[in-house]
Tab-separated table of C-alpha atoms in Angstrom:
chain	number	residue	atom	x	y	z
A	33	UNK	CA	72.796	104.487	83.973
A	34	UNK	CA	73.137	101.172	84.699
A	35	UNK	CA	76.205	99.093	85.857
A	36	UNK	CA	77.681	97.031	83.945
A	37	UNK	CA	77.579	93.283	85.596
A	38	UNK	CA	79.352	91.810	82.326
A	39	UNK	CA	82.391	89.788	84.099
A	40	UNK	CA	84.368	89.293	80.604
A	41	UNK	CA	88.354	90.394	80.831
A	42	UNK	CA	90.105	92.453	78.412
A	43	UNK	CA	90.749	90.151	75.800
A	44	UNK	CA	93.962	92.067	74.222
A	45	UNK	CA	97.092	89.985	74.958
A	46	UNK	CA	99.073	91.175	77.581
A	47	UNK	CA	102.906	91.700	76.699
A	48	UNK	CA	105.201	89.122	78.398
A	49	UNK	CA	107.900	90.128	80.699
A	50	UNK	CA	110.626	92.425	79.674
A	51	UNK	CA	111.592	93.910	83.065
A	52	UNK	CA	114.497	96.092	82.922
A	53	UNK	CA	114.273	95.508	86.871
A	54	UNK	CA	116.392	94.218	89.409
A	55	UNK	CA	113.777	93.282	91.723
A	56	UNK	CA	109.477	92.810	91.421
A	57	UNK	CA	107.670	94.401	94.689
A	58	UNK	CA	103.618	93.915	94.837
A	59	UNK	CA	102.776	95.939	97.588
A	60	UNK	CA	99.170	95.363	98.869
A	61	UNK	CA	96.680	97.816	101.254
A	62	UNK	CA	94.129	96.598	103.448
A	63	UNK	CA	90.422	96.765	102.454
A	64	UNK	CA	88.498	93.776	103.419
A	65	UNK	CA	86.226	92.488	100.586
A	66	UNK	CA	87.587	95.239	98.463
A	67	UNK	CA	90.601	92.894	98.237
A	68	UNK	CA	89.467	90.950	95.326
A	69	UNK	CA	91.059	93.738	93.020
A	70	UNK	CA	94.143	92.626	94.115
A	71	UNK	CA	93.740	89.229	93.246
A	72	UNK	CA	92.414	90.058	89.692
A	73	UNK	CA	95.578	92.572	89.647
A	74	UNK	CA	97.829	89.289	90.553
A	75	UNK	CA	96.283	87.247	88.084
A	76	UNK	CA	97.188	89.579	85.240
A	77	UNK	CA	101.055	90.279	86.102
A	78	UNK	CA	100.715	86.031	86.385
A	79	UNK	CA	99.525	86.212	82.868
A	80	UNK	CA	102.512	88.742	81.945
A	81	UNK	CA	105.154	86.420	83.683
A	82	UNK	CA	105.568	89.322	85.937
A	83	UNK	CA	106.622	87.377	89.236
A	84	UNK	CA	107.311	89.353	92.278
A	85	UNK	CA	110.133	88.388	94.185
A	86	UNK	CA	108.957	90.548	97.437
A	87	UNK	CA	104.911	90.567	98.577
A	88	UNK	CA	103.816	93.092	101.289
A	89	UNK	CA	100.736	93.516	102.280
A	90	UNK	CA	98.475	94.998	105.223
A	91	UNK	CA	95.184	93.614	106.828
A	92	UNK	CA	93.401	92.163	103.162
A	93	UNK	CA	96.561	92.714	101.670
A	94	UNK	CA	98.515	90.675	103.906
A	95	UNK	CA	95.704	87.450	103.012
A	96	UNK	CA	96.558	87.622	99.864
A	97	UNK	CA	99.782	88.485	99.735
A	98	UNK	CA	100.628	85.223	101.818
A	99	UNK	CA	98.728	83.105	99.507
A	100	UNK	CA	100.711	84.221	96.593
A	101	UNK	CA	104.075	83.472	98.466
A	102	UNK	CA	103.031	80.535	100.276
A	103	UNK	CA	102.390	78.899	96.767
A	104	UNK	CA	104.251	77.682	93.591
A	105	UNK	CA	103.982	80.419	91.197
A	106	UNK	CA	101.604	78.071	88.709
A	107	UNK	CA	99.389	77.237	92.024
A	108	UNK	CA	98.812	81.250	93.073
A	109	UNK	CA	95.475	82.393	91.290
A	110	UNK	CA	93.513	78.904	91.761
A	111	UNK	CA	94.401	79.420	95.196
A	112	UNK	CA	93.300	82.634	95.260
A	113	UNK	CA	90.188	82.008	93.376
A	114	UNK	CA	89.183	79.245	95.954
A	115	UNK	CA	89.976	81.380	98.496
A	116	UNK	CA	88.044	84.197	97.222
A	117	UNK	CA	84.687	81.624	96.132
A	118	UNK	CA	85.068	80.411	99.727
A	119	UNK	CA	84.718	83.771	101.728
A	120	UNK	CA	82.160	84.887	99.093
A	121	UNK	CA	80.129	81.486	98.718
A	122	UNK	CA	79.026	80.479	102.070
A	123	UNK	CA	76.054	82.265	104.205
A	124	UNK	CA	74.755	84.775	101.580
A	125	UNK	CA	71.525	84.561	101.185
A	126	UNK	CA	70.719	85.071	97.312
A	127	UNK	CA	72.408	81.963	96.127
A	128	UNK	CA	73.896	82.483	92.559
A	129	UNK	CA	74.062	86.154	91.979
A	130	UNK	CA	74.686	85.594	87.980
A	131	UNK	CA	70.950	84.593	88.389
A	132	UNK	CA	69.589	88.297	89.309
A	133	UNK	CA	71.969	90.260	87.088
A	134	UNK	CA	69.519	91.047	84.168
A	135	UNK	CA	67.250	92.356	87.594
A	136	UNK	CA	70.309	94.560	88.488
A	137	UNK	CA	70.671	96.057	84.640
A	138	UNK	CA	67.072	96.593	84.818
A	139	UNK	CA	66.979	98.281	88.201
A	140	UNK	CA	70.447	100.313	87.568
A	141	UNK	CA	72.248	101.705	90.554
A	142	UNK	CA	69.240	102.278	92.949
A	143	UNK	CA	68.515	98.586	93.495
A	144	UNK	CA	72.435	97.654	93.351
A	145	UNK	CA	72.752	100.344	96.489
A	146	UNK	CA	69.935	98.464	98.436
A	147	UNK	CA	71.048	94.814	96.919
A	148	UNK	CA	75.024	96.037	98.292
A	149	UNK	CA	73.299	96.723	101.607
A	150	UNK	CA	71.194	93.831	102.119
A	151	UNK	CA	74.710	91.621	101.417
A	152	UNK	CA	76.467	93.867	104.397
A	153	UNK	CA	73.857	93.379	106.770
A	154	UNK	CA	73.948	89.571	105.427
A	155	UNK	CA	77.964	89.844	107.064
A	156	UNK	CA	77.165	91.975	109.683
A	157	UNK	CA	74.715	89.061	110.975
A	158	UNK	CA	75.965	85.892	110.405
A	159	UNK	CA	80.062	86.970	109.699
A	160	UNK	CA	81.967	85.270	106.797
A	161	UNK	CA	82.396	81.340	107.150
A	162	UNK	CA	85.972	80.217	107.899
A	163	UNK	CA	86.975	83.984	108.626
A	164	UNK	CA	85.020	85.255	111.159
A	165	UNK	CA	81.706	84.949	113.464
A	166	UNK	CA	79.372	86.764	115.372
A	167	UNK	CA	79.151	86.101	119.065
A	168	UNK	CA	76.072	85.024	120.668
A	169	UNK	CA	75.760	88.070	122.644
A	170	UNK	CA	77.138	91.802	122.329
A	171	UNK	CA	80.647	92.161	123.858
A	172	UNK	CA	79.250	94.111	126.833
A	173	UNK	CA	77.094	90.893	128.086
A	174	UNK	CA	80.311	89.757	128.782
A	175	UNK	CA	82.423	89.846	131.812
A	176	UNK	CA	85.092	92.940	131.597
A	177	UNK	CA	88.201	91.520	130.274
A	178	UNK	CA	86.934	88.374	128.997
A	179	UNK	CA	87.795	87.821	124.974
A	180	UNK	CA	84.507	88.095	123.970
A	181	UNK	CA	83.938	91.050	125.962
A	182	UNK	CA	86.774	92.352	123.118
A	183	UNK	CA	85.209	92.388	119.910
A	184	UNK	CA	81.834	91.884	118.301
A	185	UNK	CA	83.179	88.673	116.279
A	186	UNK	CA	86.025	85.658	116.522
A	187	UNK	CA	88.335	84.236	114.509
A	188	UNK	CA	88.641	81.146	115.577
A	189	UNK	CA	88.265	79.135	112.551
A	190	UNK	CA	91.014	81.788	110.644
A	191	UNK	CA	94.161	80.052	111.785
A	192	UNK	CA	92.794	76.808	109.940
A	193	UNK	CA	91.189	78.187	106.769
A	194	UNK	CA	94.303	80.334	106.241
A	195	UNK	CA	96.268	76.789	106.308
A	196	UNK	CA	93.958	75.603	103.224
A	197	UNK	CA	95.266	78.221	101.276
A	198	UNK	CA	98.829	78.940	102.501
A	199	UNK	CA	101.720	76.843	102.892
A	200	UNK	CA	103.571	78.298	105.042
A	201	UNK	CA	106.751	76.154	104.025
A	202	UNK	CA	106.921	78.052	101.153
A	203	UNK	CA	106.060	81.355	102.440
A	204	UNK	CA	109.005	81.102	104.801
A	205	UNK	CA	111.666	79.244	102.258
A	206	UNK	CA	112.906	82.757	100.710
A	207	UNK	CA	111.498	82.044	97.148
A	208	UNK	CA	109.835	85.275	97.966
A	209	UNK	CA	109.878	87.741	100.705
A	210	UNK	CA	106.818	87.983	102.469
A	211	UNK	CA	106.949	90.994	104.566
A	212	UNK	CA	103.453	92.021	106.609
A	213	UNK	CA	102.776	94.141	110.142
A	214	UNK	CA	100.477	94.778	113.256
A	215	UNK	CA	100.095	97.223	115.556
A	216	UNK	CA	101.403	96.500	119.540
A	217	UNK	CA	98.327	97.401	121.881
A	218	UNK	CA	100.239	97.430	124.731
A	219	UNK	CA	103.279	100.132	123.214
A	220	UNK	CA	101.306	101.429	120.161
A	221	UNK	CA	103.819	100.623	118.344
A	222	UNK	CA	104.281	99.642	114.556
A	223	UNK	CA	105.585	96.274	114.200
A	224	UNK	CA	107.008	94.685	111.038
A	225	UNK	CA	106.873	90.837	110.570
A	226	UNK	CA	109.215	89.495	107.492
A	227	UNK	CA	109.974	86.417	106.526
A	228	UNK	CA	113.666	87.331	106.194
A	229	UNK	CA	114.069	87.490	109.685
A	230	UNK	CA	111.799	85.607	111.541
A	231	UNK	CA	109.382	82.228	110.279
A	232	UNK	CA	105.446	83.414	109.962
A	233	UNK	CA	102.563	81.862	110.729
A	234	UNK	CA	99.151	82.204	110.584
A	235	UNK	CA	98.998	84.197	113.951
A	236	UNK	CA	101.251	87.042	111.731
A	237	UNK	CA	98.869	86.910	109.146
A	238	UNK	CA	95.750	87.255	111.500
A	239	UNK	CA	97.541	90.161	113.346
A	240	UNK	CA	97.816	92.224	110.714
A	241	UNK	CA	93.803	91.630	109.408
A	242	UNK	CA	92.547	91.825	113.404
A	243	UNK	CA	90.626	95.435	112.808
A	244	UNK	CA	89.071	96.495	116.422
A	245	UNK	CA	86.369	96.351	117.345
A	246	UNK	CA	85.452	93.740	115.013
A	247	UNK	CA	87.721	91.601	115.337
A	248	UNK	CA	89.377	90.505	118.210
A	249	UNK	CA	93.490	90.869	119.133
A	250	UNK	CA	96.133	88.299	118.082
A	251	UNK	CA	98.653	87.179	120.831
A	252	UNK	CA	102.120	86.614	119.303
A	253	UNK	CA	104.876	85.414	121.745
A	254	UNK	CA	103.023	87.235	124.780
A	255	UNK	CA	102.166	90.874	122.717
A	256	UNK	CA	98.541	91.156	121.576
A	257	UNK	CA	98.305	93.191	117.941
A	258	UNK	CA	95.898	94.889	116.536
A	259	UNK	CA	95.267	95.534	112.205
A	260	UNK	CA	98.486	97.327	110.989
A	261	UNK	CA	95.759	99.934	109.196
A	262	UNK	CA	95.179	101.670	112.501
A	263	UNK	CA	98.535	103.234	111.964
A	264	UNK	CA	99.626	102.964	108.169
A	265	UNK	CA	97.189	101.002	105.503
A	266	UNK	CA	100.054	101.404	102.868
A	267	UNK	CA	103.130	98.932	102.539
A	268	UNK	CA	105.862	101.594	100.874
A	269	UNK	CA	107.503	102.548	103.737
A	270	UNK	CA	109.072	99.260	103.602
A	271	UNK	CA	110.401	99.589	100.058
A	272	UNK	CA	111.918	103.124	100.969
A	273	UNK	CA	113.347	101.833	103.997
A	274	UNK	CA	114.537	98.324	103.014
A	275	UNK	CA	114.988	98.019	99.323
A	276	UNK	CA	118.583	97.443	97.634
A	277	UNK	CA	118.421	96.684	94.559
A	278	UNK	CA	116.796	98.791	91.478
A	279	UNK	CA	113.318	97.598	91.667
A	280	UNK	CA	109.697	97.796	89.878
A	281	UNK	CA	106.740	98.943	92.594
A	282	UNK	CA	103.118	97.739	91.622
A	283	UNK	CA	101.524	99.206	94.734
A	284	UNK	CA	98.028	98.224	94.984
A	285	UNK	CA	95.253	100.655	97.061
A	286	UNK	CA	91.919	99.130	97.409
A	287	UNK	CA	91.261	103.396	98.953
A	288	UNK	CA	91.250	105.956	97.080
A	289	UNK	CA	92.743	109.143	98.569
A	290	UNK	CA	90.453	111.782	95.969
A	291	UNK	CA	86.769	112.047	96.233
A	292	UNK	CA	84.041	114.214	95.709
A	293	UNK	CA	82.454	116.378	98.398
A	294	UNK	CA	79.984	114.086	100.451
A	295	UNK	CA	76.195	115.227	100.495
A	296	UNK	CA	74.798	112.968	103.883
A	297	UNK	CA	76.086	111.943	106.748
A	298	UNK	CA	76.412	108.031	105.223
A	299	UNK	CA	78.802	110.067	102.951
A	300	UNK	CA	80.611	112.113	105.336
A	301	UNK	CA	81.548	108.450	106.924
A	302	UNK	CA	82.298	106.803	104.055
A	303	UNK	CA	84.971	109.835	102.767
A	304	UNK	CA	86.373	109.821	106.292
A	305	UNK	CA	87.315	105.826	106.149
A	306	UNK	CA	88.624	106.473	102.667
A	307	UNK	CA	91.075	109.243	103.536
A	308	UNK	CA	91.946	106.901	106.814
A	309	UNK	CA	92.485	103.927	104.655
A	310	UNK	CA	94.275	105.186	101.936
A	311	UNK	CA	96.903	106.309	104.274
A	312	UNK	CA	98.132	109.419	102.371
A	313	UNK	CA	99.946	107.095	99.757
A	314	UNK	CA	100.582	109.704	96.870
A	315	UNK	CA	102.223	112.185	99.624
A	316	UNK	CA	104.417	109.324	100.380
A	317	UNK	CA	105.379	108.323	96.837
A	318	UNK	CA	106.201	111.937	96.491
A	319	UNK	CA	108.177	111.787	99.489
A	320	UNK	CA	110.198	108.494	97.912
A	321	UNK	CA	110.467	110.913	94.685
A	322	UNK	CA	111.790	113.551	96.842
A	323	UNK	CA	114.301	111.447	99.373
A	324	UNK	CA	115.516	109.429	95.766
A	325	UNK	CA	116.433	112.961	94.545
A	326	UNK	CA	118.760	114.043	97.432
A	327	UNK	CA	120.141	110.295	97.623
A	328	UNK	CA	121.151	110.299	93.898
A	329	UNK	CA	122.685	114.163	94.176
A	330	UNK	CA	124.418	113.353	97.245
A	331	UNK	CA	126.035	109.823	95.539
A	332	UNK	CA	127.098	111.809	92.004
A	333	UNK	CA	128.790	114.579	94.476
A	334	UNK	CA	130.493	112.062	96.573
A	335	UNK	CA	132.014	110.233	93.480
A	336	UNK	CA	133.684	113.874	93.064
A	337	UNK	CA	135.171	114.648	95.768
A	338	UNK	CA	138.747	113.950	96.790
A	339	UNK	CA	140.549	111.403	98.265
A	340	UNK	CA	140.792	113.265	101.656
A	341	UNK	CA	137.322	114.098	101.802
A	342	UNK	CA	135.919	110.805	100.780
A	343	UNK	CA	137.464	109.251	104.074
A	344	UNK	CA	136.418	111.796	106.342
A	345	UNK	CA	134.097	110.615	108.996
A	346	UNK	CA	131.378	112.720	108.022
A	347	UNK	CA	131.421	111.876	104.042
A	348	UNK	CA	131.795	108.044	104.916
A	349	UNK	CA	128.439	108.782	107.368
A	350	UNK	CA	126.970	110.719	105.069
A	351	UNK	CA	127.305	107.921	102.267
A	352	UNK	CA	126.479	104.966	104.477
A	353	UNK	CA	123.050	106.772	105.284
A	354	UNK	CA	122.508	109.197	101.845
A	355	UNK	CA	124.144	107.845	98.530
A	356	UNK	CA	122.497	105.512	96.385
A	357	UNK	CA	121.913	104.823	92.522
A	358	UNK	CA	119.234	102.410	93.059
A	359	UNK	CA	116.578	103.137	90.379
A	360	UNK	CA	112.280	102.634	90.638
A	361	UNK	CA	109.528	102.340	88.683
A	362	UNK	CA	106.499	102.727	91.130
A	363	UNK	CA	103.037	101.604	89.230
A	364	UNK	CA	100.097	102.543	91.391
A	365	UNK	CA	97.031	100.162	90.854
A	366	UNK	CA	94.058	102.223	92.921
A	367	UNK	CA	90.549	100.589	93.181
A	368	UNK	CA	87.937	102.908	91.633
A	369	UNK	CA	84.987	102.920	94.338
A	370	UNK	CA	81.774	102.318	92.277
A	371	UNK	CA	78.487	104.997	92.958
A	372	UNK	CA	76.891	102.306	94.086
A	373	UNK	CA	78.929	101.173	96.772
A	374	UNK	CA	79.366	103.112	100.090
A	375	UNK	CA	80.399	102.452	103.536
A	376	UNK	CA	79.583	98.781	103.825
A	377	UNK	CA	82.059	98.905	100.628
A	378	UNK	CA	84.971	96.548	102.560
A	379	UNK	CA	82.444	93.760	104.262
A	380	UNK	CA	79.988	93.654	101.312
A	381	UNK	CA	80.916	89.659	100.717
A	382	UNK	CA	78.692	88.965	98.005
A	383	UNK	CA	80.187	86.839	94.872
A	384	UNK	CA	78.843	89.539	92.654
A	385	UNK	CA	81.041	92.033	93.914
A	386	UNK	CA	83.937	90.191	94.229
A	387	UNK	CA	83.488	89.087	90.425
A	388	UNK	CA	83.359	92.604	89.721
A	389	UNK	CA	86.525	93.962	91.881
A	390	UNK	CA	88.245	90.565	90.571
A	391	UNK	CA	87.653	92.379	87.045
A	392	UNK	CA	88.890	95.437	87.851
A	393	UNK	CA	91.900	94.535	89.312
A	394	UNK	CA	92.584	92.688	85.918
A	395	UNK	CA	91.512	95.103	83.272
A	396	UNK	CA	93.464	97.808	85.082
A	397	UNK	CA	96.475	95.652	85.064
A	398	UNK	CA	96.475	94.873	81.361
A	399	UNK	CA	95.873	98.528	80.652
A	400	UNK	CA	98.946	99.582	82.587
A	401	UNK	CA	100.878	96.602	81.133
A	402	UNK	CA	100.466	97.981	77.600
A	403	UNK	CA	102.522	100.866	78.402
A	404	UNK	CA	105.878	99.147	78.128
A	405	UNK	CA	107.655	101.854	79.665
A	406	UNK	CA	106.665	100.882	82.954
A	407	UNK	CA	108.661	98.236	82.564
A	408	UNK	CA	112.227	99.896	81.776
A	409	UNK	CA	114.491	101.858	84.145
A	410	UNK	CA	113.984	105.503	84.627
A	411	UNK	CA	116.662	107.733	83.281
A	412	UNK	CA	115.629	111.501	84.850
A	413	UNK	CA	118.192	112.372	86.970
A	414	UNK	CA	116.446	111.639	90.676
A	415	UNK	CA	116.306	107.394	89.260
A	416	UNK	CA	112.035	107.012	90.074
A	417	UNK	CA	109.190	107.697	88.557
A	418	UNK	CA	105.828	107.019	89.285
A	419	UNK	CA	102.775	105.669	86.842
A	420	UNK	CA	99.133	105.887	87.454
A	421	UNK	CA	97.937	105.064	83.909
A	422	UNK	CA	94.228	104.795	84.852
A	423	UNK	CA	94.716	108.265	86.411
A	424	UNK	CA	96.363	109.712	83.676
């Protein structure tokens, strides 16, 4: 059968904003050109008047995320559709692709799988203008320990193009937090850049998309970091860790964590940077479930103890660490790969596919925004739940 290269949105109105909520949080993986879902996600909570007041985001995630708090709320999704044109526009090699769609509905998913290809091998040669470029010669023609003896592409243009979408003013004036993170090469270590404690720039923004081998490392006050996705490709932590107030999750995957079986070896690669990259996000969201439980029990069996008790050590410890009533609604948004697309999936740069992921992003948003109790608190006893309408 197929695919369907029709780039019309779902046309039922999307409710407006009734959020029972404290607090917004769009939380955002990495996935390179897979990221375009997210933007199409974005541009339907925009339509909703569903404005975050936190953005994290990893690698991809971290790109956009930036542009949508380093911009007026009624500036976000131009930017992000000139962003998106730009990194999608310049160096591929079939022009228009709106031209060569009645070819693709003729051909069905045979000729989409070589067309995908072609447009990955298009990246693979020539990079992605403004974001990154080939070097002249493999790394190894270069002398050990030189940078482009580091990676097979640089960024040197990044910085710049990143400032044509992102003011970073606004990013870093608190309007929204902006929270992203990179991995340490020299310790290994996770490290979280926020916007609450510390003013980011481009280089924080770069750090956290700077995926070895491809790319090369980001030097930040004299540490070089590597793409937080090496470690964790999923933003939630943070919430669990760092949230205060009763808040609404809409945690975006670009990876799907279930798949079928693979049949080649293409497959076998393709399933193994899926389960990397999708960063075991429903065992953690379970976890959250399972930690919110204990907190809530712990905080409705502290408010009944006595007086003595209460201001033991232990109890006051134990409720400093343990007892909260915060409350969450966690919506996960999760990128349904296409049969069509395979490995290549995340540098596949063609305007057709990002038109397509753009949809996506939307029409799953709208879906989930129909069911309005997404938007209200939770009332089961452990204060979260957790929504996957297009699962479910």
């Amino acid at each position: 059968m197929a695919p369907s290269l029709s780039l019309a949105k779902e046309k039922t109105p999307v409710p407006k904003n009734c959020s029972e909520f404290e607090s917004i949080a769009l939380l955002l993986q990495g996935g390179g050109a897979l990221g375009a879902y997210q933007a199409g996600v974005y541009e339907a909570l925009a339509k909703a008047d569903i404005m975050p007041d936190w953005v994290g985001g990893i690698s991809m995630g971290a790109i956009n995320g930036a542009i949508i708090a380093g911009n007026k709320p009624s500036e976000r999704v131009a930017k992000l559709r000139e962003f998106w044109e730009h990194i999608t526009t310049d160096g591929n090699w079939w022009g228009q692709p709106s031209a060569f769609a009645p070819l693709m509905q003729q051909g069905g998913e045979v000729l989409r799988t070589f067309w995908n290809q072609m447009s990955a091998s298009v990246t693979m040669a020539s990079g992605v203008s403004g974001f990154f470029t080939p070097h002249i010669l493999p790394p190894w023609c270069f002398p050990s320990g030189s940078p482009s003896a580091l990676s097979f592409y640089d960024t040197d243009g990044f910085g710049k193009m990143l400032g044509k979408y992102v003011d970073f003013s606004t990013l870093n004036s608190g309007a929204v937090r902006y929270t992203t993170s990179a991995v340490n090469i020299r310790s290994g270590n996770y490290t979280v850049f926020d916007n609450l404690s510390r003013r980011i720039g481009p280089e924080h923004v770069m750090a956290s998309a700077a995926l070895p081998p491809a790319l090369p490392a980001i030097e930040i006050e004299g540490e070089n970091y590597w793409d937080a996705g090496l470690i964790s490709n999923t933003p939630l932590q943070w919430i669990m860790d760092e949230a205060t107030k009763d808040t609404l999750v809409f945690q975006v995957d670009l990876w799907s964590s279930r798949g079928e079986f693979p049949k080649d070896m293409l497959e076998v690669l393709t399933r193994e940077k899926e389960i990397q990259y999708s960063s075991r996000t429903r065992a953690m969201t379970d976890q959250f479930k399972s930690t919110q439980k204990w907190h809530h029990a712990f905080s409705t069996l502290y408010d009944k103890l006595p007086a003595d008790l209460k201001e033991t050590e232990e109890a006051m410890l134990l409720h400093e660490c343990c007892a909260t009533d915060n409350v969450y609604n966690i919506v996960h948004l999760i990128y349904r790969t296409k049969h069509y697309e395979g490995y290549s999936k995340d540098y596949e740069f063609s305007r057709l596919s990002m038109e397509e992921h753009w949809k996506a992003g939307y029409n799953d948003t709208v879906r989930s925004l129909r069911h309005k109790e997404i938007l209200k608190r939770p009332k089961c006893s452990e204060g979260i739940m957790i929504y996957d309408v297009a699962e479910d």
